Coordinates of C-alpha atoms and ligand atoms in Angstrom, one line a residue:
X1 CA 201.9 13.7 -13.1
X2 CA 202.7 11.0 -10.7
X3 CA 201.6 8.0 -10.8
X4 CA 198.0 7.4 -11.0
X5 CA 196.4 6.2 -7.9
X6 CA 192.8 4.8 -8.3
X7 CA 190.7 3.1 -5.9
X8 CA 190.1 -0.1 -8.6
X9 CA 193.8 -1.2 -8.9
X10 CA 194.3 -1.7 -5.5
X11 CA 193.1 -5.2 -5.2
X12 CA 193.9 -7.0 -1.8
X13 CA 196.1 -9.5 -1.2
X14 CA 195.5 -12.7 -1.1
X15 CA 195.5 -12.9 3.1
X16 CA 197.8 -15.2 3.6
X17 CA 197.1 -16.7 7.0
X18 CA 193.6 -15.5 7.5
X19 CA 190.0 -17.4 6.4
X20 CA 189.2 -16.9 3.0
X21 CA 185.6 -16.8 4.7
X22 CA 183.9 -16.0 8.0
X23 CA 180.9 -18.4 9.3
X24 CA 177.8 -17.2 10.7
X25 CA 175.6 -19.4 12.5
X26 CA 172.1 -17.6 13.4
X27 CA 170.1 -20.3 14.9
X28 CA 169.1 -22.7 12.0
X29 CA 170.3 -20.1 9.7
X30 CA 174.3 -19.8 8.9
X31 CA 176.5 -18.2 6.1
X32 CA 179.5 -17.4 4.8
X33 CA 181.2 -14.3 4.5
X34 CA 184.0 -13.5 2.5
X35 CA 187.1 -12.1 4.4
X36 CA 189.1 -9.2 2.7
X37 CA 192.7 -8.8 3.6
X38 CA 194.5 -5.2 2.9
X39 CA 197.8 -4.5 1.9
X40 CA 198.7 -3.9 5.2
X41 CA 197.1 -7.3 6.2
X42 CA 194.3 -5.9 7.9
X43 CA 191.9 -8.4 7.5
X44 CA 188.2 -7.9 7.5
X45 CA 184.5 -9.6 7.5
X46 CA 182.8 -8.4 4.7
X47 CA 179.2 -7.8 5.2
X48 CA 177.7 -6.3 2.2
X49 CA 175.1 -9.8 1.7
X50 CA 174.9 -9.9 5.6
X51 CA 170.9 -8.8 5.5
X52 CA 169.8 -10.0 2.3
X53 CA 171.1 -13.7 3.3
X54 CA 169.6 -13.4 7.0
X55 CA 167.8 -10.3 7.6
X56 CA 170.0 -9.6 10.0
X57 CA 172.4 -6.2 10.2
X58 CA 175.5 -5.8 12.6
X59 CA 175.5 -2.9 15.3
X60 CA 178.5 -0.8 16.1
X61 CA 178.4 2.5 18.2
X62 CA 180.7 4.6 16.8
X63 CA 182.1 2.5 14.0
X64 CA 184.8 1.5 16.4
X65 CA 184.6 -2.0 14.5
X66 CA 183.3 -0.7 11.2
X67 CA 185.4 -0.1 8.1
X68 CA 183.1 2.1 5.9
X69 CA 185.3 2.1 2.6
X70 CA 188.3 0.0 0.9
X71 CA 191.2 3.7 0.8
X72 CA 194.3 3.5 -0.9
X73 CA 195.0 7.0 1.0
X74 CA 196.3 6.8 4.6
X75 CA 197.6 3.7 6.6
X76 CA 197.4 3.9 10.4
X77 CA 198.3 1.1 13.1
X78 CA 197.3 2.1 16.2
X79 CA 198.8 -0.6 18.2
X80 CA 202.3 -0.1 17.0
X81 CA 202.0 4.1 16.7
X82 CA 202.5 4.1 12.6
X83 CA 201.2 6.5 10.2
X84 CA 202.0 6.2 6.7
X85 CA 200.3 9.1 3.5
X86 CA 200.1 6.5 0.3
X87 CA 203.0 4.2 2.5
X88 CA 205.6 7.3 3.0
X89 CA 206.3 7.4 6.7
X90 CA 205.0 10.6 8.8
X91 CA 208.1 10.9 10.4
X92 CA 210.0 11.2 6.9
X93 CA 207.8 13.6 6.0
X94 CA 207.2 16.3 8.9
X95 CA 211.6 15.9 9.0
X96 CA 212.1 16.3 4.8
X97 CA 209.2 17.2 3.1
X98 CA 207.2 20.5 2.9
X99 CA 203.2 20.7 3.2
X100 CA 202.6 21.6 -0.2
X101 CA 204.7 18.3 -1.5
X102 CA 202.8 15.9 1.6
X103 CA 199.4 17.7 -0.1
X104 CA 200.3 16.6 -3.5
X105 CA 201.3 13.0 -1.7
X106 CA 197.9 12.9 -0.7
X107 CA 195.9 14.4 -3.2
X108 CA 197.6 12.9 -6.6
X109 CA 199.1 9.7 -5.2
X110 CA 202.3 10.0 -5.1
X111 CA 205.4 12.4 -4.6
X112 CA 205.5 15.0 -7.4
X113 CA 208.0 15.9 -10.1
X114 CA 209.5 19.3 -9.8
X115 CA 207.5 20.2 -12.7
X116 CA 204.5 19.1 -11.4
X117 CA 205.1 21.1 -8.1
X118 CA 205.8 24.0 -9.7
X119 CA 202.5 23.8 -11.7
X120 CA 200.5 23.2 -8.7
X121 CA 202.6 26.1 -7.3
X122 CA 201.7 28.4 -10.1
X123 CA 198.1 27.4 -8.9
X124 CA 198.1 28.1 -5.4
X125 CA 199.9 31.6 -6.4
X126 CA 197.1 32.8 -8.7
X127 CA 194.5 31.8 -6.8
X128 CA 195.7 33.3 -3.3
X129 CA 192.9 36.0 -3.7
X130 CA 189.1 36.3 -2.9
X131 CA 186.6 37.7 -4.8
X132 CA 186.0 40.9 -3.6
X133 CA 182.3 40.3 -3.4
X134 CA 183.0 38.2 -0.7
X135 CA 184.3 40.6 1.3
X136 CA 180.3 41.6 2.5
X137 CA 179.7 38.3 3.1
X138 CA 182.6 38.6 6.2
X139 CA 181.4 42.2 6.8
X140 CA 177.7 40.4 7.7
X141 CA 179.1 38.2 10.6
X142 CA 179.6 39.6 13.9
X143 CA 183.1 40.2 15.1
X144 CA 183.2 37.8 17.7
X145 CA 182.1 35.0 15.2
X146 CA 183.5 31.7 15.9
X147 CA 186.7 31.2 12.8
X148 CA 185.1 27.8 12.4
X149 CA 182.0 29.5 11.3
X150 CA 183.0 31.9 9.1
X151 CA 185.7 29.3 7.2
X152 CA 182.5 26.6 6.9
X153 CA 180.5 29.0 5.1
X154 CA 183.3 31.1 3.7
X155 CA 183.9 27.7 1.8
X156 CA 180.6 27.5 0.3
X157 CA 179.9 31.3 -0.6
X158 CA 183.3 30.8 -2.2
X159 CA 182.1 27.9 -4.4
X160 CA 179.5 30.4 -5.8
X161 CA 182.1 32.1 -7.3
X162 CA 184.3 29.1 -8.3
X163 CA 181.1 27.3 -9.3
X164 CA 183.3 25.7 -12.9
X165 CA 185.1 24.0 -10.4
X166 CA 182.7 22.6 -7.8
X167 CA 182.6 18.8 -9.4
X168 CA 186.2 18.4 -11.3
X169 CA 186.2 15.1 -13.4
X170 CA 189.3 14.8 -15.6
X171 CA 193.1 15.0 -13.7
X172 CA 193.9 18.8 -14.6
X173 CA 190.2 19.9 -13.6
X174 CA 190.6 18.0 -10.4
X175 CA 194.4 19.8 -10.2
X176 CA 192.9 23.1 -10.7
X177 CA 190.1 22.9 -8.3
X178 CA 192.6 20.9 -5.2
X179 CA 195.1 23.9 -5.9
X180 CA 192.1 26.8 -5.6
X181 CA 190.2 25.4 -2.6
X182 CA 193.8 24.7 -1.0
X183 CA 194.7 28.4 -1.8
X184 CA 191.7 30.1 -0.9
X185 CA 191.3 28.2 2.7
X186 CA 194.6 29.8 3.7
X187 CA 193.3 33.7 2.5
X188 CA 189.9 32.9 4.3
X189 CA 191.2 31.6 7.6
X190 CA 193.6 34.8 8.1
X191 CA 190.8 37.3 7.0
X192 CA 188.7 35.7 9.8
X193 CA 191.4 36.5 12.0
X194 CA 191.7 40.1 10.7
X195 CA 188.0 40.3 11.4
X196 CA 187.8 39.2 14.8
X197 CA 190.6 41.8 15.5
X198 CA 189.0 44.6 13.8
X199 CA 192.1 44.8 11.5
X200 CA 191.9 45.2 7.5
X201 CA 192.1 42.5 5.4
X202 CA 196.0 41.7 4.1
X203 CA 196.1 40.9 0.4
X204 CA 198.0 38.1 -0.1
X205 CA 201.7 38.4 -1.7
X206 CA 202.8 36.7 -4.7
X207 CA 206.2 36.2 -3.8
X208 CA 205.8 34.7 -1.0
X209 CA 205.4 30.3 -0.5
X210 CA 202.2 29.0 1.2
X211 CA 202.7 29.1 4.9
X212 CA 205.0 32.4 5.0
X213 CA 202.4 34.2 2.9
X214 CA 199.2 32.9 5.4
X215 CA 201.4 34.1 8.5
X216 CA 201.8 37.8 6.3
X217 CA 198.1 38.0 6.1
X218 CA 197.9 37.0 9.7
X219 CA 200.3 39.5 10.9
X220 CA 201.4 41.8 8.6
X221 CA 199.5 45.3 8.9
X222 CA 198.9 47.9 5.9
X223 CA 201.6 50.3 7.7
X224 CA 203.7 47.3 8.9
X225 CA 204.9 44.7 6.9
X226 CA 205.3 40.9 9.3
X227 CA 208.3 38.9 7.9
X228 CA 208.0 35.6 9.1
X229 CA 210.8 34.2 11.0
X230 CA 212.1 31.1 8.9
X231 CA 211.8 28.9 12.5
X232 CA 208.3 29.7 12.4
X233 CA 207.4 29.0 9.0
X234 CA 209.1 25.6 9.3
X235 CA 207.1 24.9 12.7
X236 CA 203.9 26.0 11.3
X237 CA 204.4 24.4 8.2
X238 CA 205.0 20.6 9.6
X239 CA 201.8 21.2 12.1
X240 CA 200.3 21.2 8.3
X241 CA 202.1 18.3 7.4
X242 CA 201.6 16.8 11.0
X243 CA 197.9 17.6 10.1
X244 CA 197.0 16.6 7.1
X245 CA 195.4 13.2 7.0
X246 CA 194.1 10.8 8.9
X247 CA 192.2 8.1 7.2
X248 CA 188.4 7.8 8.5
X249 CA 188.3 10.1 11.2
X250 CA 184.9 12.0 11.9
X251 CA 185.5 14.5 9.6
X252 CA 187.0 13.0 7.1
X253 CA 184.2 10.1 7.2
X254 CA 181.8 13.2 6.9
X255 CA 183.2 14.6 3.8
X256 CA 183.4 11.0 2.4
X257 CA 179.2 11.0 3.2
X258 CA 178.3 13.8 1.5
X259 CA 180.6 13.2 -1.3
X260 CA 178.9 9.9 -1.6
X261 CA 175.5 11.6 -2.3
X262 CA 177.5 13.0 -5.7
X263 CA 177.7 17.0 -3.4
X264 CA 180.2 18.4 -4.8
X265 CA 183.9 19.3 -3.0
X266 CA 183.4 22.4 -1.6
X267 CA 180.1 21.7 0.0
X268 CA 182.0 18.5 1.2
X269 CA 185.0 19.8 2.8
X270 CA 182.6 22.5 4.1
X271 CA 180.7 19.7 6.0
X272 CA 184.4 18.4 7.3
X273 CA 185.2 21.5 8.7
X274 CA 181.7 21.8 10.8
X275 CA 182.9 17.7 11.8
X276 CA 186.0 18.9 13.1
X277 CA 185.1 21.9 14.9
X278 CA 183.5 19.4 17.7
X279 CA 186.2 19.4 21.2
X280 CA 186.2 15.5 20.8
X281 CA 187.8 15.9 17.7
X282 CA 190.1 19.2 16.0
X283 CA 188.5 21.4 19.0
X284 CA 190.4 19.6 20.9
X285 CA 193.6 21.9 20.6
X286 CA 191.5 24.6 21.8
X287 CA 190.4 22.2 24.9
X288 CA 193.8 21.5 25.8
X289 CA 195.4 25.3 25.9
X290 CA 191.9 26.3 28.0
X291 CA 192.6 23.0 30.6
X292 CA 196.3 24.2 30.5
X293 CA 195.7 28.0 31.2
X294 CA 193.3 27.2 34.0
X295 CA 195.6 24.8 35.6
X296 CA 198.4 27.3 35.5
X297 CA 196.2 30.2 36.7
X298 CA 194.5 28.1 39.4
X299 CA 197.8 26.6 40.2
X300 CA 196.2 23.6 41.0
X301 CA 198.9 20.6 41.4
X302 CA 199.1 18.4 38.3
X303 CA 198.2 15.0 40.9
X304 CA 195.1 16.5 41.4
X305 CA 194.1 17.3 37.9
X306 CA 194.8 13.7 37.3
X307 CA 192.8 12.6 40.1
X308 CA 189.8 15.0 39.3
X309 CA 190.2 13.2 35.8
X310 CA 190.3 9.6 37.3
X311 CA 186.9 10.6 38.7
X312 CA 184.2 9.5 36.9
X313 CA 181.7 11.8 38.9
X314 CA 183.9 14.9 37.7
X315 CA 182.9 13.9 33.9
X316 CA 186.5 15.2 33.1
X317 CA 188.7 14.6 30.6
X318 CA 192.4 15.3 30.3
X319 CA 192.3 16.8 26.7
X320 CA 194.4 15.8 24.2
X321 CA 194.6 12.5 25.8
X322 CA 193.4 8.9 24.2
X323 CA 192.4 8.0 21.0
X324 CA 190.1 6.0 18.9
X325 CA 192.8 4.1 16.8
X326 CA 195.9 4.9 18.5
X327 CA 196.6 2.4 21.8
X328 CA 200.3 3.4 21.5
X329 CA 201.8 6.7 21.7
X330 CA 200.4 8.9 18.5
X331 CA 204.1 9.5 16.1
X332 CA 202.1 13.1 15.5
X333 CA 202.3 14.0 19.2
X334 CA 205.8 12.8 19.5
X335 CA 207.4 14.6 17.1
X336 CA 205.2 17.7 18.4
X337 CA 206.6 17.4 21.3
X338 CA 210.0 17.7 20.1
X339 CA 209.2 20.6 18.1
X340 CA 207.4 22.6 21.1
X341 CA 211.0 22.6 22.7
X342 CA 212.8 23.7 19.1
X343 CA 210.7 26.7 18.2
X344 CA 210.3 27.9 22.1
X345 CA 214.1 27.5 22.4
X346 CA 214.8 29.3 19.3
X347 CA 211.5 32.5 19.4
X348 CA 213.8 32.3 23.3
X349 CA 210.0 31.5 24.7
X350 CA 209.7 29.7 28.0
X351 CA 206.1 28.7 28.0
X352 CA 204.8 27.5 31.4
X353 CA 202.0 25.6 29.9
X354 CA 204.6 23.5 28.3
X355 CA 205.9 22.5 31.6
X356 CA 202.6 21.8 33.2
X357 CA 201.5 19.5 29.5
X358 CA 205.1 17.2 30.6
X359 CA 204.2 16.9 33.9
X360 CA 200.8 15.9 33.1
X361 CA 201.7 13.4 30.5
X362 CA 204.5 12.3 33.2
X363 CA 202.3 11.5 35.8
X364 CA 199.3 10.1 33.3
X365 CA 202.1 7.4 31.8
X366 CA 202.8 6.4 35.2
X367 CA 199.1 6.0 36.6
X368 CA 197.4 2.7 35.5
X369 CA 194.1 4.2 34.6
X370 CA 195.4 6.0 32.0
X371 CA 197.8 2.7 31.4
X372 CA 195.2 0.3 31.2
X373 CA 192.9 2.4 29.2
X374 CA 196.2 2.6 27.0
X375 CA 195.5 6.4 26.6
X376 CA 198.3 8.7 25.3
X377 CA 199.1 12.3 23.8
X378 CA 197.2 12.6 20.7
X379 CA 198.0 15.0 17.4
X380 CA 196.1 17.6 19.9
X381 CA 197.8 17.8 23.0
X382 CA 201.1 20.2 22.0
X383 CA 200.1 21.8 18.5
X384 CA 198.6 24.5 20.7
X385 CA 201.9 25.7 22.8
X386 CA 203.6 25.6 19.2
X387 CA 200.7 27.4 17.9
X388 CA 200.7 29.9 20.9
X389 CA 204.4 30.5 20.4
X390 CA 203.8 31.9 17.1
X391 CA 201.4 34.0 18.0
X392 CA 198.7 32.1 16.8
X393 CA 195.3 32.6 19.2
X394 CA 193.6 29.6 20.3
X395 CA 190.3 30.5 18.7
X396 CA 192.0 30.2 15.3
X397 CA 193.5 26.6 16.3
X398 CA 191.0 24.6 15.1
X399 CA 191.1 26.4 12.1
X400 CA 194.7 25.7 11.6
X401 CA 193.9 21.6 12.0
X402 CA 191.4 22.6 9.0
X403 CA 194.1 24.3 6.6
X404 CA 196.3 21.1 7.4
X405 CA 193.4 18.9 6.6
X406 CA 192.1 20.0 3.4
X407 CA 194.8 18.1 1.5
X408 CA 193.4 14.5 2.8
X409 CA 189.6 15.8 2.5
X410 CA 190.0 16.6 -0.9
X411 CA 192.3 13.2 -1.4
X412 CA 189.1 11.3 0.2
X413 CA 186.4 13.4 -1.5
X414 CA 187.9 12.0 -4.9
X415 CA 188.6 8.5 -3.7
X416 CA 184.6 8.2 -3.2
X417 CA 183.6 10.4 -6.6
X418 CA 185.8 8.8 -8.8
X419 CA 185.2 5.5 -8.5
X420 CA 182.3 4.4 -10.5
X421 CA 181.2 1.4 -7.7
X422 CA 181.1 3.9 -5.3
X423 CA 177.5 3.8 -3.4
X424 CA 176.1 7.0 -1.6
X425 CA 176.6 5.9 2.4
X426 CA 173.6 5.0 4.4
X427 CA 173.9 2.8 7.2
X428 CA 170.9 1.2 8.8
X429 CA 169.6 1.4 12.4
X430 CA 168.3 -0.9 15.3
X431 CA 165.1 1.4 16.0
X432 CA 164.1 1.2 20.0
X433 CA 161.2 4.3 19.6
X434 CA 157.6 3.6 20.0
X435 CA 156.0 0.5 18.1
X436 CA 152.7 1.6 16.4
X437 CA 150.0 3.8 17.9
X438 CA 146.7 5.6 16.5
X439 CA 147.0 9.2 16.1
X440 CA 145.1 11.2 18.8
X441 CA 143.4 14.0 18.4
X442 CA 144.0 17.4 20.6
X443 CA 141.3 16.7 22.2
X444 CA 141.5 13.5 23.2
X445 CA 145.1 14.0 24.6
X446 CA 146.1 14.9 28.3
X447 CA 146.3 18.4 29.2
Ligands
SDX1 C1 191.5 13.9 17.0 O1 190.0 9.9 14.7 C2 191.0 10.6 14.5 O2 191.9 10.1 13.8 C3 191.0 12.0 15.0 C4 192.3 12.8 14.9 C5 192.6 13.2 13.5 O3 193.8 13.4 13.2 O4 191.6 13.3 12.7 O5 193.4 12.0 15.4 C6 192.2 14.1 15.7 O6 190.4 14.1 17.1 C7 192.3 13.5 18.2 C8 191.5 13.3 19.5 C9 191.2 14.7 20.1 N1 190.3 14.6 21.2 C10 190.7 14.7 22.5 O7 191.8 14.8 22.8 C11 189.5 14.7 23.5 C12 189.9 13.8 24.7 N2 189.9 12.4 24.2 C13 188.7 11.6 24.4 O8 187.5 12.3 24.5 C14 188.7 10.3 23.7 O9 189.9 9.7 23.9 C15 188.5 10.3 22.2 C16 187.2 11.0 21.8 C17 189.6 10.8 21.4 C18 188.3 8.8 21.8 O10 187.2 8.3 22.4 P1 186.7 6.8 22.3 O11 187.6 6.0 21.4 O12 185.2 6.8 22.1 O13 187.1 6.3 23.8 P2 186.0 6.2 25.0 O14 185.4 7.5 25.2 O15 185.2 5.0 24.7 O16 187.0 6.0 26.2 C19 187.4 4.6 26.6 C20 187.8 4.8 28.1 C21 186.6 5.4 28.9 O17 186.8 5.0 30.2 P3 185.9 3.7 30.8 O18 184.5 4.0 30.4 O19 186.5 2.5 30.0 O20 186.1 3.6 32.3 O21 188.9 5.7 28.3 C22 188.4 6.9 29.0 C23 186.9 6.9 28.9 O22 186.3 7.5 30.0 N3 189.0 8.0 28.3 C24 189.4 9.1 28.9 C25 189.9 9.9 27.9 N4 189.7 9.4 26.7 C26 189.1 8.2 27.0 N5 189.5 9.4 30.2 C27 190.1 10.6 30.5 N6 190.6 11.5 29.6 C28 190.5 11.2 28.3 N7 191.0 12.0 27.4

């Protein structure tokens, strides 16, 4: 097993050249609040006394300013463009690793052993199935039902049957039930696309590693066997990588909430995967290919995309642009970008989305709304032509962010349940509704 990660060890350090305290002046009142410095040197004001010592709370729309947990799991610096799983670089890992090792990264804390690969290996082979009682449950949905849908409460019908595994304490519990859910995702997500296409299920192959055996079950046919091309299994399978984490992010912050409450993992992740459906978030891909296709069909000029964007009136957005942390270029989108014009060169695809996504991050870089607003490519704005290339449809997209992301949801889901001074998350709120009022009866009340 590598080496064992938990939440307690990582103390901060000891911030050289920031405060060892913060002062408060409220009126007559003021305090002091401690600072807490990360390994990174992040510093930050911590709070937790704030409204016992003054009544007061702090207010932050969108926890742009807000650092809900201390996480030994993913670093990001969004002004310098660096992403880091448990400190190894994201560019050394979508070049030399493979999903299932960046999984393990994430989940157990370091990079495994060969034998403990192969062990979580043996696990994601024999658990590559689903009960066949589940198969009614996708025979009740409707064959145009969303894949987000169907993999959201896929995940929690599946728990019924998995139910010895829903809240893993010790290390090789936790193993087991990461490996399952990790397995299972990938059967679920392709027999949602089976569905939608009125095909039969695929049953999975044993012989076959993670991604190559979710592209069989997306592709193959009972009377026509699909062997993945090994471009396209290395393509899909750093999306994965690409994919896979992303400290607090709406989602992930999600599964860290309902986790706090003691919910166990696969009602968790199931909550992450409703989080990330949203087109502000892992619905963006989607967004992007749609705003792409409709530019190339309209053949509207790129300037005037941009302009329509610039316009406030319009109320649109040039998806897969901007992002909450990032103020630099996003690493994910760069080395997306260079992989879009691998794996078209080599499936000998010439994509004319791809053109129109360059021209439109050409002019955005040069246009000083976007420049000012420091907005760049995110993760989103070229897994989709990658994506389409394979043969991947863009209703299964989002569905593909989830697969990647299960790895750092389950990583988080165990940061918050295994520490023991965890506390369930529930912020507090400025109310602005109505102060108090009698209640009225009908009668009394206008017509
Ligand atoms: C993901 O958090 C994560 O880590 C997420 C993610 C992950 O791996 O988990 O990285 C994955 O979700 C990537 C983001 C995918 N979403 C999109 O591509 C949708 C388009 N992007 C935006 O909607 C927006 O940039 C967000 C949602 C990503 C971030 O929104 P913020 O931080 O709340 O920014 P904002 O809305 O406050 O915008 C600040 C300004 C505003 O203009 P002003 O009011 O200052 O004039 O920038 C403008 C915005 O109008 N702006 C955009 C824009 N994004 C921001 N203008 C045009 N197009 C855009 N895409």
């Amino acid at each position: 097993m590598s080496e064992k990660i938990t939440l307690n060890n990582r103390t901060t350090t000891d911030g050289k050249g920031f405060p060892e305290k913060a002062q408060l002046i409220l009126g007559e009142k003021s305090m002091e609040l401690p600072v807490v410095v990360g390994t990174e040197n992040e510093p930050a004001v911590d709070i937790s006394k704030l409204r016992a010592q003054t009544g007061y709370i702090t207010l932050d729309d969108g926890y742009s300013n807000t650092g809900s947990c201390k996480s030994a799991i993913t670093f990001i610096d969004g002004e310098k463009g660096v992403l880091r799983y448990r400190g190894v670089p994201i560019e050394e890992l979508a070049e030399k690793s493979t999903f299932i090792e960046t999984a393990m990264l994430l989940i157990f804390g370091g990079l495994p052993t060969q034998p403990h690969l192969a062990e979580f290996r043996r696990i994601l082979t024999d658990n590559e199935f689903l009960h066949e009682d589940l198969r009614h449950h996708f025979e009740g949905f409707p064959p145009n039902a969303p894949p987000m849908a169907i993999l959201s409460a896929m995940i929690n019908a599946m728990g019924c049957f998995q139910q010895k595994w829903l809240l893993p304490e010790e290390d090789n519990h936790f193993m087991e039930a990461a490996g399952r859910l990790m397995s299972k995702v990938r059967t679920i997500a392709a027999a949602s696309y089976k569905k939608s296409i009125g095909q039969p299920w695929i049953y999975p192959r044993y012989d076959l590693p993670y991604v190559a055996n979710f592209l069989h079950m997306m592709f193959s046919q009972p009377y026509r066997p699909y062997e993945p091309d090994p471009a396209v299994v290395k393509a899909l399978d750093q999306i994965l990588i690409l994919h896979a984490d992303h400290e607090q992010n709406c989602s992930t912050s999600t599964v860290r909430m309902v986790g706090s409450s003691q919910a166990n993992l696969y009602a968790s992740v199931a909550a992450g995967v409703c989080a990330l459906w949203g087109p502000l978030h892992g619905g963006a891909n989607v967004a992007v290919i749609e705003m792409l296709e409709q530019i190339h069909a309209s053949g509207e000029k790129v300037e005037n995309v941009i302009a329509k964007v610039k316009d406030k009136d319009s109320k649109t957005r040039l998806m897969g642009f901007g992002h909450r942390v990032y103020k630099n270029f996003d690493p994910r989108a760069k080395i997306l970008k260079a992989a879009c014009d691998k794996v078209l060169n080599k499936l000998g695809i010439h994509d004319p989305l791809l053109d129109i996504a360059k021209q439109l991050e050409e002019t955005a870089l040069r246009d000083e709304y976007f420049v000012s607003r420091k907005l760049y490519p995110n993760v989103d704005f070229y897994s989709g032509i990658i994506l389409r290339a394979i043969g991947i449809p863009a209703n299964m997209f989002t569905v593909i962010f989830s697969i990647g992301r299960i790895p750092g949801w389950i990583a988080n889901w165990r940061e918050v349940h295994a520490d023991p001074e965890a506390r369930i998350y529930r912020p507090r709120q400025v109310y602005v509704g109505p102060t108090q009022r009698p209640y009225v009866p009908m009668e009394q009340r206008n017509r």
